GROMACS .gro file of C-alpha atoms in nm:
model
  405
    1UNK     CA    1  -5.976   6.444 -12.582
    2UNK     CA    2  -5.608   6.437 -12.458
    3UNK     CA    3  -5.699   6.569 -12.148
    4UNK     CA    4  -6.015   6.343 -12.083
    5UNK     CA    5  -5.792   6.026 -12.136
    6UNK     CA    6  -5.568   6.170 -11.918
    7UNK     CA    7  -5.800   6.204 -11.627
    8UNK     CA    8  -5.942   5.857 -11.716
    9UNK     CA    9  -5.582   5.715 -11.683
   10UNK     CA   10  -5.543   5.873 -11.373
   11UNK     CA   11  -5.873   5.696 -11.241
   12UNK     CA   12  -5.746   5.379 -11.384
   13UNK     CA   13  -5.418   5.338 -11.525
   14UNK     CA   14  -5.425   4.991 -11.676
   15UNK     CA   15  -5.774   5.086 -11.813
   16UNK     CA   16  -5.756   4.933 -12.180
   17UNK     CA   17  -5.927   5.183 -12.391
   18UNK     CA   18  -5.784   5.529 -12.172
   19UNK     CA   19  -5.404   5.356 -12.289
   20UNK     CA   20  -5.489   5.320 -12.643
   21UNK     CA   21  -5.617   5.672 -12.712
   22UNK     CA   22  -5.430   5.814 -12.470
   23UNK     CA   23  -5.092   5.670 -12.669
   24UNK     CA   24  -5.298   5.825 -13.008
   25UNK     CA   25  -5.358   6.155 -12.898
   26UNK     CA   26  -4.996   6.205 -12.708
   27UNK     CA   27  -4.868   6.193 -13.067
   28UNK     CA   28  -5.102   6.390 -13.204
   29UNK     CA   29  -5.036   6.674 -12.893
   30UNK     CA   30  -4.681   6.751 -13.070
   31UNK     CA   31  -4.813   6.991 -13.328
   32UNK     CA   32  -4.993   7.171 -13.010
   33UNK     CA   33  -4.644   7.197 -12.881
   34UNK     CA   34  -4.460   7.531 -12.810
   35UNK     CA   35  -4.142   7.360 -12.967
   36UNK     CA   36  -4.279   7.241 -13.218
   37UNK     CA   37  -4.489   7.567 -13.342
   38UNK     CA   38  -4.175   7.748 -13.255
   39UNK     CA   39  -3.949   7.571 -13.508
   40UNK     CA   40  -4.209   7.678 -13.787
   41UNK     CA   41  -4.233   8.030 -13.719
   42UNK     CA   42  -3.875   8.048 -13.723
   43UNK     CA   43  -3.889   7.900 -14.087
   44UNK     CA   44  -4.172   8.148 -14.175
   45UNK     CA   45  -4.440   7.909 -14.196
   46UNK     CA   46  -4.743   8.113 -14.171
   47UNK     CA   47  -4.936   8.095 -13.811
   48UNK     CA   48  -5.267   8.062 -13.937
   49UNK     CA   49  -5.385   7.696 -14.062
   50UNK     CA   50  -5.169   7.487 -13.829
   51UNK     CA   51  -5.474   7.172 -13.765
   52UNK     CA   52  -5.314   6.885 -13.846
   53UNK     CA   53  -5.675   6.761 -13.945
   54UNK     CA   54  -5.758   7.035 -14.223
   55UNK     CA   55  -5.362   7.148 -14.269
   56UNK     CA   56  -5.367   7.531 -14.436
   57UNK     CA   57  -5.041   7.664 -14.332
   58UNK     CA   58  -4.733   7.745 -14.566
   59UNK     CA   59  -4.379   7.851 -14.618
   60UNK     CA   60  -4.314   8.201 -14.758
   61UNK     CA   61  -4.272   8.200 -15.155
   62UNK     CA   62  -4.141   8.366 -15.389
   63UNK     CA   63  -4.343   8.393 -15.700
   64UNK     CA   64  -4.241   8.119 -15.887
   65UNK     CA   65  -4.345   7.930 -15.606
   66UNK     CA   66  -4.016   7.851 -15.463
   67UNK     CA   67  -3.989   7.799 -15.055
   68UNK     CA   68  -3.826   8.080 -14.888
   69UNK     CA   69  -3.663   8.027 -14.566
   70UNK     CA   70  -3.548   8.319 -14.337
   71UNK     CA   71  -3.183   8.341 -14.175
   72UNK     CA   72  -3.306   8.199 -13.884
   73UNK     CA   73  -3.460   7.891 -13.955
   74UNK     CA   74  -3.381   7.600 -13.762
   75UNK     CA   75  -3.055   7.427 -13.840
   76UNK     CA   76  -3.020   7.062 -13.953
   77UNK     CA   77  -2.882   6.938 -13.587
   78UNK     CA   78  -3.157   7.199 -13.406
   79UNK     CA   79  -3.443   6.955 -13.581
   80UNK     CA   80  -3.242   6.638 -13.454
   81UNK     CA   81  -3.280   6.747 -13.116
   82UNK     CA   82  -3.640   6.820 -13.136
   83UNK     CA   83  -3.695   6.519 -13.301
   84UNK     CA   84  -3.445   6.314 -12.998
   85UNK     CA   85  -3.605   6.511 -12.720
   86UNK     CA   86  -3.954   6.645 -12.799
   87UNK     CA   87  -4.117   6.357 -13.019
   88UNK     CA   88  -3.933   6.013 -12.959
   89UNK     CA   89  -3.986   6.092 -12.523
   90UNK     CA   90  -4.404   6.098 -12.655
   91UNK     CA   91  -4.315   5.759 -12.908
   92UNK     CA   92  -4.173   5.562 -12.559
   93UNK     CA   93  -4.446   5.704 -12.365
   94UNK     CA   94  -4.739   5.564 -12.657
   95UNK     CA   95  -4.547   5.255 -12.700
   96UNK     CA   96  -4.555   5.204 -12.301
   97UNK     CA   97  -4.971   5.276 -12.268
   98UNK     CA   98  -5.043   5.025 -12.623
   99UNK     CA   99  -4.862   4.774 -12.395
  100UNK     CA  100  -5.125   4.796 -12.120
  101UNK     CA  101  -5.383   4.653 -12.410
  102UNK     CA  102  -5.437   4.272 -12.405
  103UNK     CA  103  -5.610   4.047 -12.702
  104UNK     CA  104  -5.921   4.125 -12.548
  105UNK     CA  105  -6.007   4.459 -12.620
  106UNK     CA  106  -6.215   4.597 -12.872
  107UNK     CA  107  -6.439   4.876 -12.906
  108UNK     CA  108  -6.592   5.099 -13.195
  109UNK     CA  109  -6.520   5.430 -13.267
  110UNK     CA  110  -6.676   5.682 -13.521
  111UNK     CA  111  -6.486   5.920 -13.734
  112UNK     CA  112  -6.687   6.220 -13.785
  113UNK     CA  113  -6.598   6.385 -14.126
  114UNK     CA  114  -6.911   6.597 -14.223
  115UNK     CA  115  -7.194   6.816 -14.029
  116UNK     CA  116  -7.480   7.018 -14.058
  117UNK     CA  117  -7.842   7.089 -14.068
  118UNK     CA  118  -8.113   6.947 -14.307
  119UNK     CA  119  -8.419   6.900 -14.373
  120UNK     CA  120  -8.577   6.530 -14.375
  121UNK     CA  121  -8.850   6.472 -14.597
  122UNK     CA  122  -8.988   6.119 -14.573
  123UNK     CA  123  -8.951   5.848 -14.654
  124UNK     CA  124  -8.571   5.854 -14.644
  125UNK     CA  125  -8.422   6.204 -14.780
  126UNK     CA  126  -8.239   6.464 -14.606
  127UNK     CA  127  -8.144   6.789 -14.765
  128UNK     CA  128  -7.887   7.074 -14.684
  129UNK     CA  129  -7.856   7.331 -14.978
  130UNK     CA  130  -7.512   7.434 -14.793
  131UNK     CA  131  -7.326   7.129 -14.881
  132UNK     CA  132  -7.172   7.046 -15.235
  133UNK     CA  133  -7.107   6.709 -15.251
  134UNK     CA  134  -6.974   6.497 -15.530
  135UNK     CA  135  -7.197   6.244 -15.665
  136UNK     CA  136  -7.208   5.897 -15.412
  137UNK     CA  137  -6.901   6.025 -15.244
  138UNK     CA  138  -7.088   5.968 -14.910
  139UNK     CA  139  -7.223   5.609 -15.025
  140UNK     CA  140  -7.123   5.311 -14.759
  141UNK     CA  141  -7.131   5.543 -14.471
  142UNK     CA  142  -7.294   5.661 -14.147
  143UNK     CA  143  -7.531   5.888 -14.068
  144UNK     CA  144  -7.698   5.991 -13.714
  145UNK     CA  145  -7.973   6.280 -13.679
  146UNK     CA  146  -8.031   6.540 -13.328
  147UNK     CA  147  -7.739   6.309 -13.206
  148UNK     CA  148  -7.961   6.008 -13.169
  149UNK     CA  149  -7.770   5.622 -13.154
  150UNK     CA  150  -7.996   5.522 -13.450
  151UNK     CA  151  -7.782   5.412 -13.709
  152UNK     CA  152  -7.884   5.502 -14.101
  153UNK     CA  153  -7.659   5.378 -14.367
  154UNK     CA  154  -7.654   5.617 -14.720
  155UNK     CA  155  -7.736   5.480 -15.008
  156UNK     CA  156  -7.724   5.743 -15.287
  157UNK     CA  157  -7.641   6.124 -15.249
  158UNK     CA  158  -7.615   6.426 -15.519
  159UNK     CA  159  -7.458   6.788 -15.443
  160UNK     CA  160  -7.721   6.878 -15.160
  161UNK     CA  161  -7.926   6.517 -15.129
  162UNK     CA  162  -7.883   6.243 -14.878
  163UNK     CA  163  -8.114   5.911 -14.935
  164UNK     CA  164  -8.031   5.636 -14.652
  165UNK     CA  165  -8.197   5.311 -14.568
  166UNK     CA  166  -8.361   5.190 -14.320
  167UNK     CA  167  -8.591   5.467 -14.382
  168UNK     CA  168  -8.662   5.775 -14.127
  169UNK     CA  169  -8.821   5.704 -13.828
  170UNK     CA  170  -8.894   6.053 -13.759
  171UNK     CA  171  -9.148   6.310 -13.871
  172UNK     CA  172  -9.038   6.545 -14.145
  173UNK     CA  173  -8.879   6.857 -14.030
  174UNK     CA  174  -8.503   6.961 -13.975
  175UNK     CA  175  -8.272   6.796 -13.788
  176UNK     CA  176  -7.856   6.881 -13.683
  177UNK     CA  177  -7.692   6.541 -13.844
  178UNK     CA  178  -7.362   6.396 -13.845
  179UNK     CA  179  -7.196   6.154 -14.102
  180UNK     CA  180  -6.872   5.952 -13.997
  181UNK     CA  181  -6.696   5.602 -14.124
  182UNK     CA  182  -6.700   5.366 -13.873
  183UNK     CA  183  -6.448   5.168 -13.733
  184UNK     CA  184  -6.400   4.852 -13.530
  185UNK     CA  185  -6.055   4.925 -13.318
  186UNK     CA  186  -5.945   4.517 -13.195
  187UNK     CA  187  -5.625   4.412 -13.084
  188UNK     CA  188  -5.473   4.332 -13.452
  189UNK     CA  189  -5.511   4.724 -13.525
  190UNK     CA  190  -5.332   4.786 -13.176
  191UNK     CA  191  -5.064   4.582 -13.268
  192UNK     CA  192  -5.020   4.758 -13.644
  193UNK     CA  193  -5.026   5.106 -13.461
  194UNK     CA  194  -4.707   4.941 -13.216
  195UNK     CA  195  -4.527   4.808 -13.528
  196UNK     CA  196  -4.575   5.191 -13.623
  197UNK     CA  197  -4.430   5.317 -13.319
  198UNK     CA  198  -4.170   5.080 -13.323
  199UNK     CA  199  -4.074   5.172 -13.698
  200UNK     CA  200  -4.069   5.548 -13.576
  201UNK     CA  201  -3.841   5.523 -13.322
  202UNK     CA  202  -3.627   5.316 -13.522
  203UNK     CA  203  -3.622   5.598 -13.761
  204UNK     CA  204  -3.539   5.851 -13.483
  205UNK     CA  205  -3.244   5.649 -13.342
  206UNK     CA  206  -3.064   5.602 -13.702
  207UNK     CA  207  -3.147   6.009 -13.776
  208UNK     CA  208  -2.987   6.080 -13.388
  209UNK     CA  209  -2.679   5.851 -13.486
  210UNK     CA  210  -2.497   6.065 -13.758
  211UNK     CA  211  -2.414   6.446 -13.802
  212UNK     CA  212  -2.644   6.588 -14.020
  213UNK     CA  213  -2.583   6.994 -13.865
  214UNK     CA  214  -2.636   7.174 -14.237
  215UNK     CA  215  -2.752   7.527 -14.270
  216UNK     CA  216  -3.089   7.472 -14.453
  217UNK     CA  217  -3.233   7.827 -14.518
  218UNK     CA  218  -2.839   7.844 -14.708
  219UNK     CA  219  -2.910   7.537 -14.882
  220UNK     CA  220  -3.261   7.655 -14.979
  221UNK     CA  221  -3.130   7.924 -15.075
  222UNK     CA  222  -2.873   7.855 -15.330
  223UNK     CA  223  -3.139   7.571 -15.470
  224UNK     CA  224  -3.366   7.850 -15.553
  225UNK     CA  225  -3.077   8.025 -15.750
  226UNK     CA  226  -2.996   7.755 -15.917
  227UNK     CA  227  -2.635   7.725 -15.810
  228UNK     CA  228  -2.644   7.482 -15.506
  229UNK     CA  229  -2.387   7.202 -15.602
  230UNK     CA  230  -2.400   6.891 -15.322
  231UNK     CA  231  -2.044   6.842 -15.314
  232UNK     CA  232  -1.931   7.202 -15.249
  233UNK     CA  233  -2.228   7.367 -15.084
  234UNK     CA  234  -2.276   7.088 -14.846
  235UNK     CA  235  -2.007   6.794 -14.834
  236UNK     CA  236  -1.719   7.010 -14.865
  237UNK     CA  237  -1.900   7.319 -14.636
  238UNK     CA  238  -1.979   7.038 -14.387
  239UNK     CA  239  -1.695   6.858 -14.308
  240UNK     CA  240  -1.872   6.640 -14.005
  241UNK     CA  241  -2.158   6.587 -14.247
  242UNK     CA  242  -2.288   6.195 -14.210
  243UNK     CA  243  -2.026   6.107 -13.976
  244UNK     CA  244  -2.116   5.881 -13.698
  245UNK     CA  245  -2.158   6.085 -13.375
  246UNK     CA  246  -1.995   5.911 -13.070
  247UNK     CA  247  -2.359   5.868 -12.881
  248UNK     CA  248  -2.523   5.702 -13.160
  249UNK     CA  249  -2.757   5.467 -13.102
  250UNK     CA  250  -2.773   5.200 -13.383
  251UNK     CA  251  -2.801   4.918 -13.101
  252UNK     CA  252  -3.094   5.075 -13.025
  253UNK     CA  253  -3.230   5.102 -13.371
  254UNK     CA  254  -3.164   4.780 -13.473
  255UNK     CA  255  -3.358   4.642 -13.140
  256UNK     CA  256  -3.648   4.852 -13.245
  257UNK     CA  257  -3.661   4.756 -13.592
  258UNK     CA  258  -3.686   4.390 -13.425
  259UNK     CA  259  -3.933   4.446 -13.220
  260UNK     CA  260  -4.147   4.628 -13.510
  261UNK     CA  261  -4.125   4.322 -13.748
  262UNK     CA  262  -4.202   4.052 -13.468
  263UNK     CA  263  -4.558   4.305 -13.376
  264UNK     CA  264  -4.653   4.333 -13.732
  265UNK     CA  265  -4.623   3.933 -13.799
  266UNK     CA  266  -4.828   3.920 -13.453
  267UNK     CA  267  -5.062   4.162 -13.578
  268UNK     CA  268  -5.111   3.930 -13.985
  269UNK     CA  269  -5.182   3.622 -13.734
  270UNK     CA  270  -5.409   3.788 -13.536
  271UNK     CA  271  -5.636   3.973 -13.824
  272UNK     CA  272  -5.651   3.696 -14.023
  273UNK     CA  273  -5.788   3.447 -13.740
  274UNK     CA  274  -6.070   3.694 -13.673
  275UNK     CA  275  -6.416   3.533 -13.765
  276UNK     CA  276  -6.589   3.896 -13.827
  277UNK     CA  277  -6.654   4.088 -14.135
  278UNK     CA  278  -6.303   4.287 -14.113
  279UNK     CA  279  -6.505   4.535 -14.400
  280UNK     CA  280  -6.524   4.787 -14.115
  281UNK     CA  281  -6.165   4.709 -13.933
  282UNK     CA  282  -5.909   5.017 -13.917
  283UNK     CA  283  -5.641   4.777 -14.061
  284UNK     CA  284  -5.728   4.484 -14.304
  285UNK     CA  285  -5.539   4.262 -14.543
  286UNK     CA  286  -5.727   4.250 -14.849
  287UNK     CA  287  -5.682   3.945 -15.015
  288UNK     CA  288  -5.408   3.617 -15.009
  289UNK     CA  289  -5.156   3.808 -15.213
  290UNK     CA  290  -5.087   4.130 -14.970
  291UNK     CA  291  -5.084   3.837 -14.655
  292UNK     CA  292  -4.749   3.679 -14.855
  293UNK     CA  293  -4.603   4.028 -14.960
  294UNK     CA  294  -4.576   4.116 -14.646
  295UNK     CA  295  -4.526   3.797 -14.459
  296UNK     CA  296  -4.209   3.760 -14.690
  297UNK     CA  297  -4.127   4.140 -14.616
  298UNK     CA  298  -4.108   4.107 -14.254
  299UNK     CA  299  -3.925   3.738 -14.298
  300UNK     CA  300  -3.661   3.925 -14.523
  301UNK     CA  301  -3.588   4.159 -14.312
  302UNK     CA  302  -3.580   3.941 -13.991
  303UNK     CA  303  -3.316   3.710 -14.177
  304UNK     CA  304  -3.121   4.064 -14.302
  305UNK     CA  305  -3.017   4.141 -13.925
  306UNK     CA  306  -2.836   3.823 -13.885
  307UNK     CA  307  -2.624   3.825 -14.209
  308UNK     CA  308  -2.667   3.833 -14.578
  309UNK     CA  309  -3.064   3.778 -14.697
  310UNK     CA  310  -3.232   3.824 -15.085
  311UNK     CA  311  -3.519   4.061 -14.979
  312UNK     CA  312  -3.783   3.972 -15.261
  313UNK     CA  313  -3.990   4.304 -15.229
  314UNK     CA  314  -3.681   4.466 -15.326
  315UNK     CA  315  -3.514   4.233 -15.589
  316UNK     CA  316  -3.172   4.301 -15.360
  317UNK     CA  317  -2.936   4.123 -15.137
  318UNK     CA  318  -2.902   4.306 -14.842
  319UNK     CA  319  -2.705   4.232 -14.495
  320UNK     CA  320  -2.855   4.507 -14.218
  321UNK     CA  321  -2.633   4.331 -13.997
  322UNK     CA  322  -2.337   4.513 -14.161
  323UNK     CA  323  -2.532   4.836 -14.072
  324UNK     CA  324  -2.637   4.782 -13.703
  325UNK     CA  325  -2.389   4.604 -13.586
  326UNK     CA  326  -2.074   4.739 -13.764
  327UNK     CA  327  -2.155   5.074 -13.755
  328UNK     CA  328  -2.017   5.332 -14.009
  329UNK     CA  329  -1.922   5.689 -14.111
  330UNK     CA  330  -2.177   5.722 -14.428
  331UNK     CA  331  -1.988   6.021 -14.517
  332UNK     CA  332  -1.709   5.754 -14.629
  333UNK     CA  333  -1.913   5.613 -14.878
  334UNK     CA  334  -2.025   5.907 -15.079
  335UNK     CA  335  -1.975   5.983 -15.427
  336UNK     CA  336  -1.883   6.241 -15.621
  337UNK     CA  337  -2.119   6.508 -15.704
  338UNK     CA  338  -2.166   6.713 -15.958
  339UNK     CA  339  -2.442   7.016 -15.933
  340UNK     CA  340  -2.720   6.741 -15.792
  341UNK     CA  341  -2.631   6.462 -15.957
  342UNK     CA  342  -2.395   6.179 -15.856
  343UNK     CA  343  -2.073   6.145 -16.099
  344UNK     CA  344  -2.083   5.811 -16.262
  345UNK     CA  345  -1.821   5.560 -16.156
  346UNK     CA  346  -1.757   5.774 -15.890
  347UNK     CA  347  -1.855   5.525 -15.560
  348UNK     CA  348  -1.555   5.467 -15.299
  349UNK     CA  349  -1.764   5.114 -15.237
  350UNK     CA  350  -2.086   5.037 -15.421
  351UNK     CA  351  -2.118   4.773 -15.166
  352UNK     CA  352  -2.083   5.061 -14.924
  353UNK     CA  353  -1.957   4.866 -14.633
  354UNK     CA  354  -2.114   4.568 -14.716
  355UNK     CA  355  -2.484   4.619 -14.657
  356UNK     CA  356  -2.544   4.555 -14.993
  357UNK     CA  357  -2.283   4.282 -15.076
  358UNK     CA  358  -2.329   4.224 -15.421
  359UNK     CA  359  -2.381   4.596 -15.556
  360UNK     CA  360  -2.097   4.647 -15.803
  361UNK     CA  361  -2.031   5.006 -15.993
  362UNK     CA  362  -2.220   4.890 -16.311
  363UNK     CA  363  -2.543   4.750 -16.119
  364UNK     CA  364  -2.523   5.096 -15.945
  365UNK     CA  365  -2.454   5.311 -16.211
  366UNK     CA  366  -2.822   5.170 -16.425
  367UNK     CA  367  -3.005   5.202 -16.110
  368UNK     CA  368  -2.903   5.565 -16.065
  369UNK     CA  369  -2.955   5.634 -16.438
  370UNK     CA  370  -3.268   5.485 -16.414
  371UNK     CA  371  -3.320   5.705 -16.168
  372UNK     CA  372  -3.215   6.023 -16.317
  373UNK     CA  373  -2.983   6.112 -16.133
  374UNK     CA  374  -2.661   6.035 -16.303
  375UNK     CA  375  -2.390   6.183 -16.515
  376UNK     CA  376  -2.080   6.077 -16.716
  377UNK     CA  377  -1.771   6.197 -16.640
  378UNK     CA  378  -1.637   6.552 -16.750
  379UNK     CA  379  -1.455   6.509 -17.053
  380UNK     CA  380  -1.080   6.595 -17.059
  381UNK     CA  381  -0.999   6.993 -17.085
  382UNK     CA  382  -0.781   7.130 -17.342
  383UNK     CA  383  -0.675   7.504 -17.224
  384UNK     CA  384  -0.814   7.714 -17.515
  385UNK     CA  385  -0.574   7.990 -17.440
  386UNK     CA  386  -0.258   7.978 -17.163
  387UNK     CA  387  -0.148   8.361 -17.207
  388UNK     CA  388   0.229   8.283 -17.245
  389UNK     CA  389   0.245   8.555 -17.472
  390UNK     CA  390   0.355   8.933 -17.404
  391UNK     CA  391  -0.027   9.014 -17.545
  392UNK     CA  392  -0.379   8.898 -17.536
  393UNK     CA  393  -0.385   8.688 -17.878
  394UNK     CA  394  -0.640   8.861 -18.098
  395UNK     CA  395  -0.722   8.595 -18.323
  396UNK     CA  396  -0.879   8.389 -18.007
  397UNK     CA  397  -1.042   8.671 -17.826
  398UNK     CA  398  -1.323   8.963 -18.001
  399UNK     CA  399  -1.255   9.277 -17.910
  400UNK     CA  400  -1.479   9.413 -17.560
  401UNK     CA  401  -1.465   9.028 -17.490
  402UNK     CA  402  -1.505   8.925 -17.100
  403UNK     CA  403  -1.223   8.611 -16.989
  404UNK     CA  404  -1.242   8.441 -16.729
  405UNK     CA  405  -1.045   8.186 -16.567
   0.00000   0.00000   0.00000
C-alpha cells in the first residue's frame, strides 16, 4: 500500500487522498525498518511475530516471567537517536503530506478484519464451520461476498452463523466473503490525526532535550533481582542523568504542542458542524459533555504556555511557560530515593521550578502516597555494637554468628 501511494504521489503530488495515506502508512513503514527490527533483536525480542496488526513477538523470560535483556541491548541514548533520526524525519514528512488535504476531501474506506469461505443458504444465512465467533460480536457491520460492491449489513451471528439483511441476492452455494467496519475519513478526522502528529513530535523534542544515556539491560537486570535502588543504580551511576543537553529543543516542543492544540480545536469545530450521521466517522465526539472536556482541555493548556493557568481536567495549577521557555536541568529537582520509592519530604522544590506553582511538600507528599509510592523517613540508628573492646562482646553476638557492617 506504501508503495502504491507512493507511485500515486509521484503522478500527482498534491493529490488529496495519495497525501493522507501516504502520511498513514510512512508511520506505519517504521516497524518494516532495518533500524528499527535491529534495535529488537539486539534486546532479544524474538524475530517471529513482528506485524504490528496481529503483534506475537516477545522478550526472552525467565520463568517467573520476568523480561530478560542481553548485554547488548540498546542503551537509553542509542533509542533517543532512533527515535530523533529514524521516526520524528517520517512524523515531519506525514505532517507535511496531511497539509496538502483541504476541507474538501472525504472518502470511505473499509477495514477488513475477518475472511473466509461459506456457504449461503437463502434467504439470508451464511455459514463457515472454520470460524468461532462469539455471540453478535460481528453485529453492526459489513459484509461483501466473491468481492462484489453489494453491501449486506449483519444482523445476528453465533460461533459459525452469519444472518444479514437485505437478504441474499444470490443463489445458494459458497461464496469467498469479507467482513470490515466501515469508515467515513473527512477533513475533521485529518485534522485529529495532525493534532496526533503534532503531539508526537512534541513528545520527541522534550525526550531529545535531556540526557537520559542509562544502561537498561543493567537496570533490568538488577529489577529482576530485586536489588535495583533508583538513587544508586541509576542517579548516582548516571551522573548526566536528566540534565539538559546543550542542543535541546524545548522551543521546538513548545511550538509543536501549539500547533497540536490549535488543530484539535479546528478539528471539535469542524466535526461538530457536519450535518451527517457521524455513527460511521473514524473520530466522533459522543455527546455535549466530551465537546466541553476537551474544549476546556485544549483552552487550559493554551492559557498554561503564557503563564500560570488552573487546568480543570487535572484539578492543578500549572505554568508550562516555566517549562518551555525557562528551560531546566530535571535532574535538579529530584528526590531522594529509597529502593523505588521516593523518600518523603525529600523534594529540593515541590514547585520544581515553578511549573507547578502552588505544589508545596505536603500536597506532594498525599499525592505520592496516594500513589504508592512513598516512604517515611529512616528512623534514627543507634549502633548496636561499636567494637571498642579488646574482644567480640559475647553477650551481643551467638556463637558461629555472621556481622556485618
Amino acid at each position: 500500500a506504501h508503495t502504491n501511494f507512493q507511485s500515486a504521489l509521484n503522478l500527482d503530488p498534491d493529490h488529496q487522498g495519495a497525501n493522507l495515506f501516504y502520511a498513514m502508512t510512512r508511520i506505519l513503514m517504521i516497524s518494516k525498518s532495518s533500524a528499527f527490527n535491529t534495535l529488537l533483536d539486539r534486546a532479544g525480542m524474538s524475530s517471529t511475530g513482528r506485524d504490528i496488526f496481529n503483534w506475537t513477538a516477545d522478550f526472552q523470560k525467565d520463568p517467573e516471567g520476568r523480561i530478560i535483556l542481553p548485554p547488548d541491548t540498546p542503551t537509553g541514548e542509542e533509542l533517543q537517536t532512533f527515535i530523533k533520526n529514524n521516526i520524528l524525519p517520517e512524523v515531519n514528512g506525514a505532517l507535511g503530506n496531511l497539509s496538502k488535504v483541504t476541507n474538501s476531501y472525504g472518502t470511505n474506506y473499509r477495514w477488513i478484519f475477518e475472511s473466509g469461505s461459506g456457504s449461503v443458504s437463502s434467504p439470508n444465512i451464511l455459514t463457515d464451520p472454520t470460524k468461532n465467533w462469539e455471540s453478535n460480536e460481528l453485529v453492526g457491520n459489513k459484509i461483501v461476498i466473491n468481492g462484489s460492491e453489494t453491501e449486506y449489513t449483519i444482523t445476528w451471528n453465533d460461533a459459525h452463523t452469519i444472518q444479514v439483511t437485505p437478504n441474499w441476492s444470490v443463489l445458494p452455494g459458497t461464496y469467498s466473503y469479507e467482513i470490515y467496519e466501515k469508515f467515513e475519513i473527512d477533513y475533521g478526522d485529518v485534522l485529529v490525526t495532525r493534532g496526533l502528529f503534532y503531539s508526537t513530535k512534541m513528545a520527541i523534542n522534550i525526550i531529545s532535550s535531556y540526557n537520559l544515556n542509562v544502561d537498561i539491560d543493567t537496570i533490568f537486570s538488577l529489577f529482576n533481582q530485586r536489588i535495583l535502588s533508583f538513587q544508586h543504580h541509576i542517579i548516582n551511576t548516571y551522573p548526566d542523568f536528566l540534565k539538559l543537553i546543550p542542543s535541546h529543543q524545548l522551543a521546538q516542543a513548545e511550538s509543536d504542542l501549539s500547533e497540536a492544540i490549535n488543530t484539535f480545536k479546528s478539528a471539535i469545530n469542524f466535526i461538530l458542524s457536519e450535518a451527517d450521521s457521524q455513527e460511521d466517522d473514524l473520530f466522533l465526539i459522543e455527546d455535549l459533555k466530551e465537546e466541553t472536556f476537551w474544549r476546556e482541555l485544549f483552552d487550559d493548556l493554551n492559557n498554561s504556555l503564557s503563564g500560570t493557568t488552573y487546568i480543570r481536567a487535572l484539578k492543578e495549577y500549572v505554568n508550562l511557560s516555566q517549562f518551555f521557555d525557562s528551560p531546566k536541568n530535571l535532574r535538579s529537582y529530584l528526590p531522594t530515593f529509597r529502593g523505588l520509592y521516593i523518600e518523603r519530604d525529600t523534594y529540593p522544590d515541590p514547585t520544581f521550578g515553578g511549573i507547578l506553582p502552588y505544589m508545596t511538600t505536603n500536597i506532594l507528599n498525599q499525592k505520592l502516597e496516594k500513589a504508592c509510592i512513598l516512604v517515611g523517613p529512616l528512623p534514627g540508628l543507634v549502633a548496636y555494637d561499636d567494637f571498642s573492646g579488646a574482644y567480640i562482646d559475647k553477650n551481643k553476638w551467638r556463637y558461629g554468628e555472621y556481622v556485618r557492617e
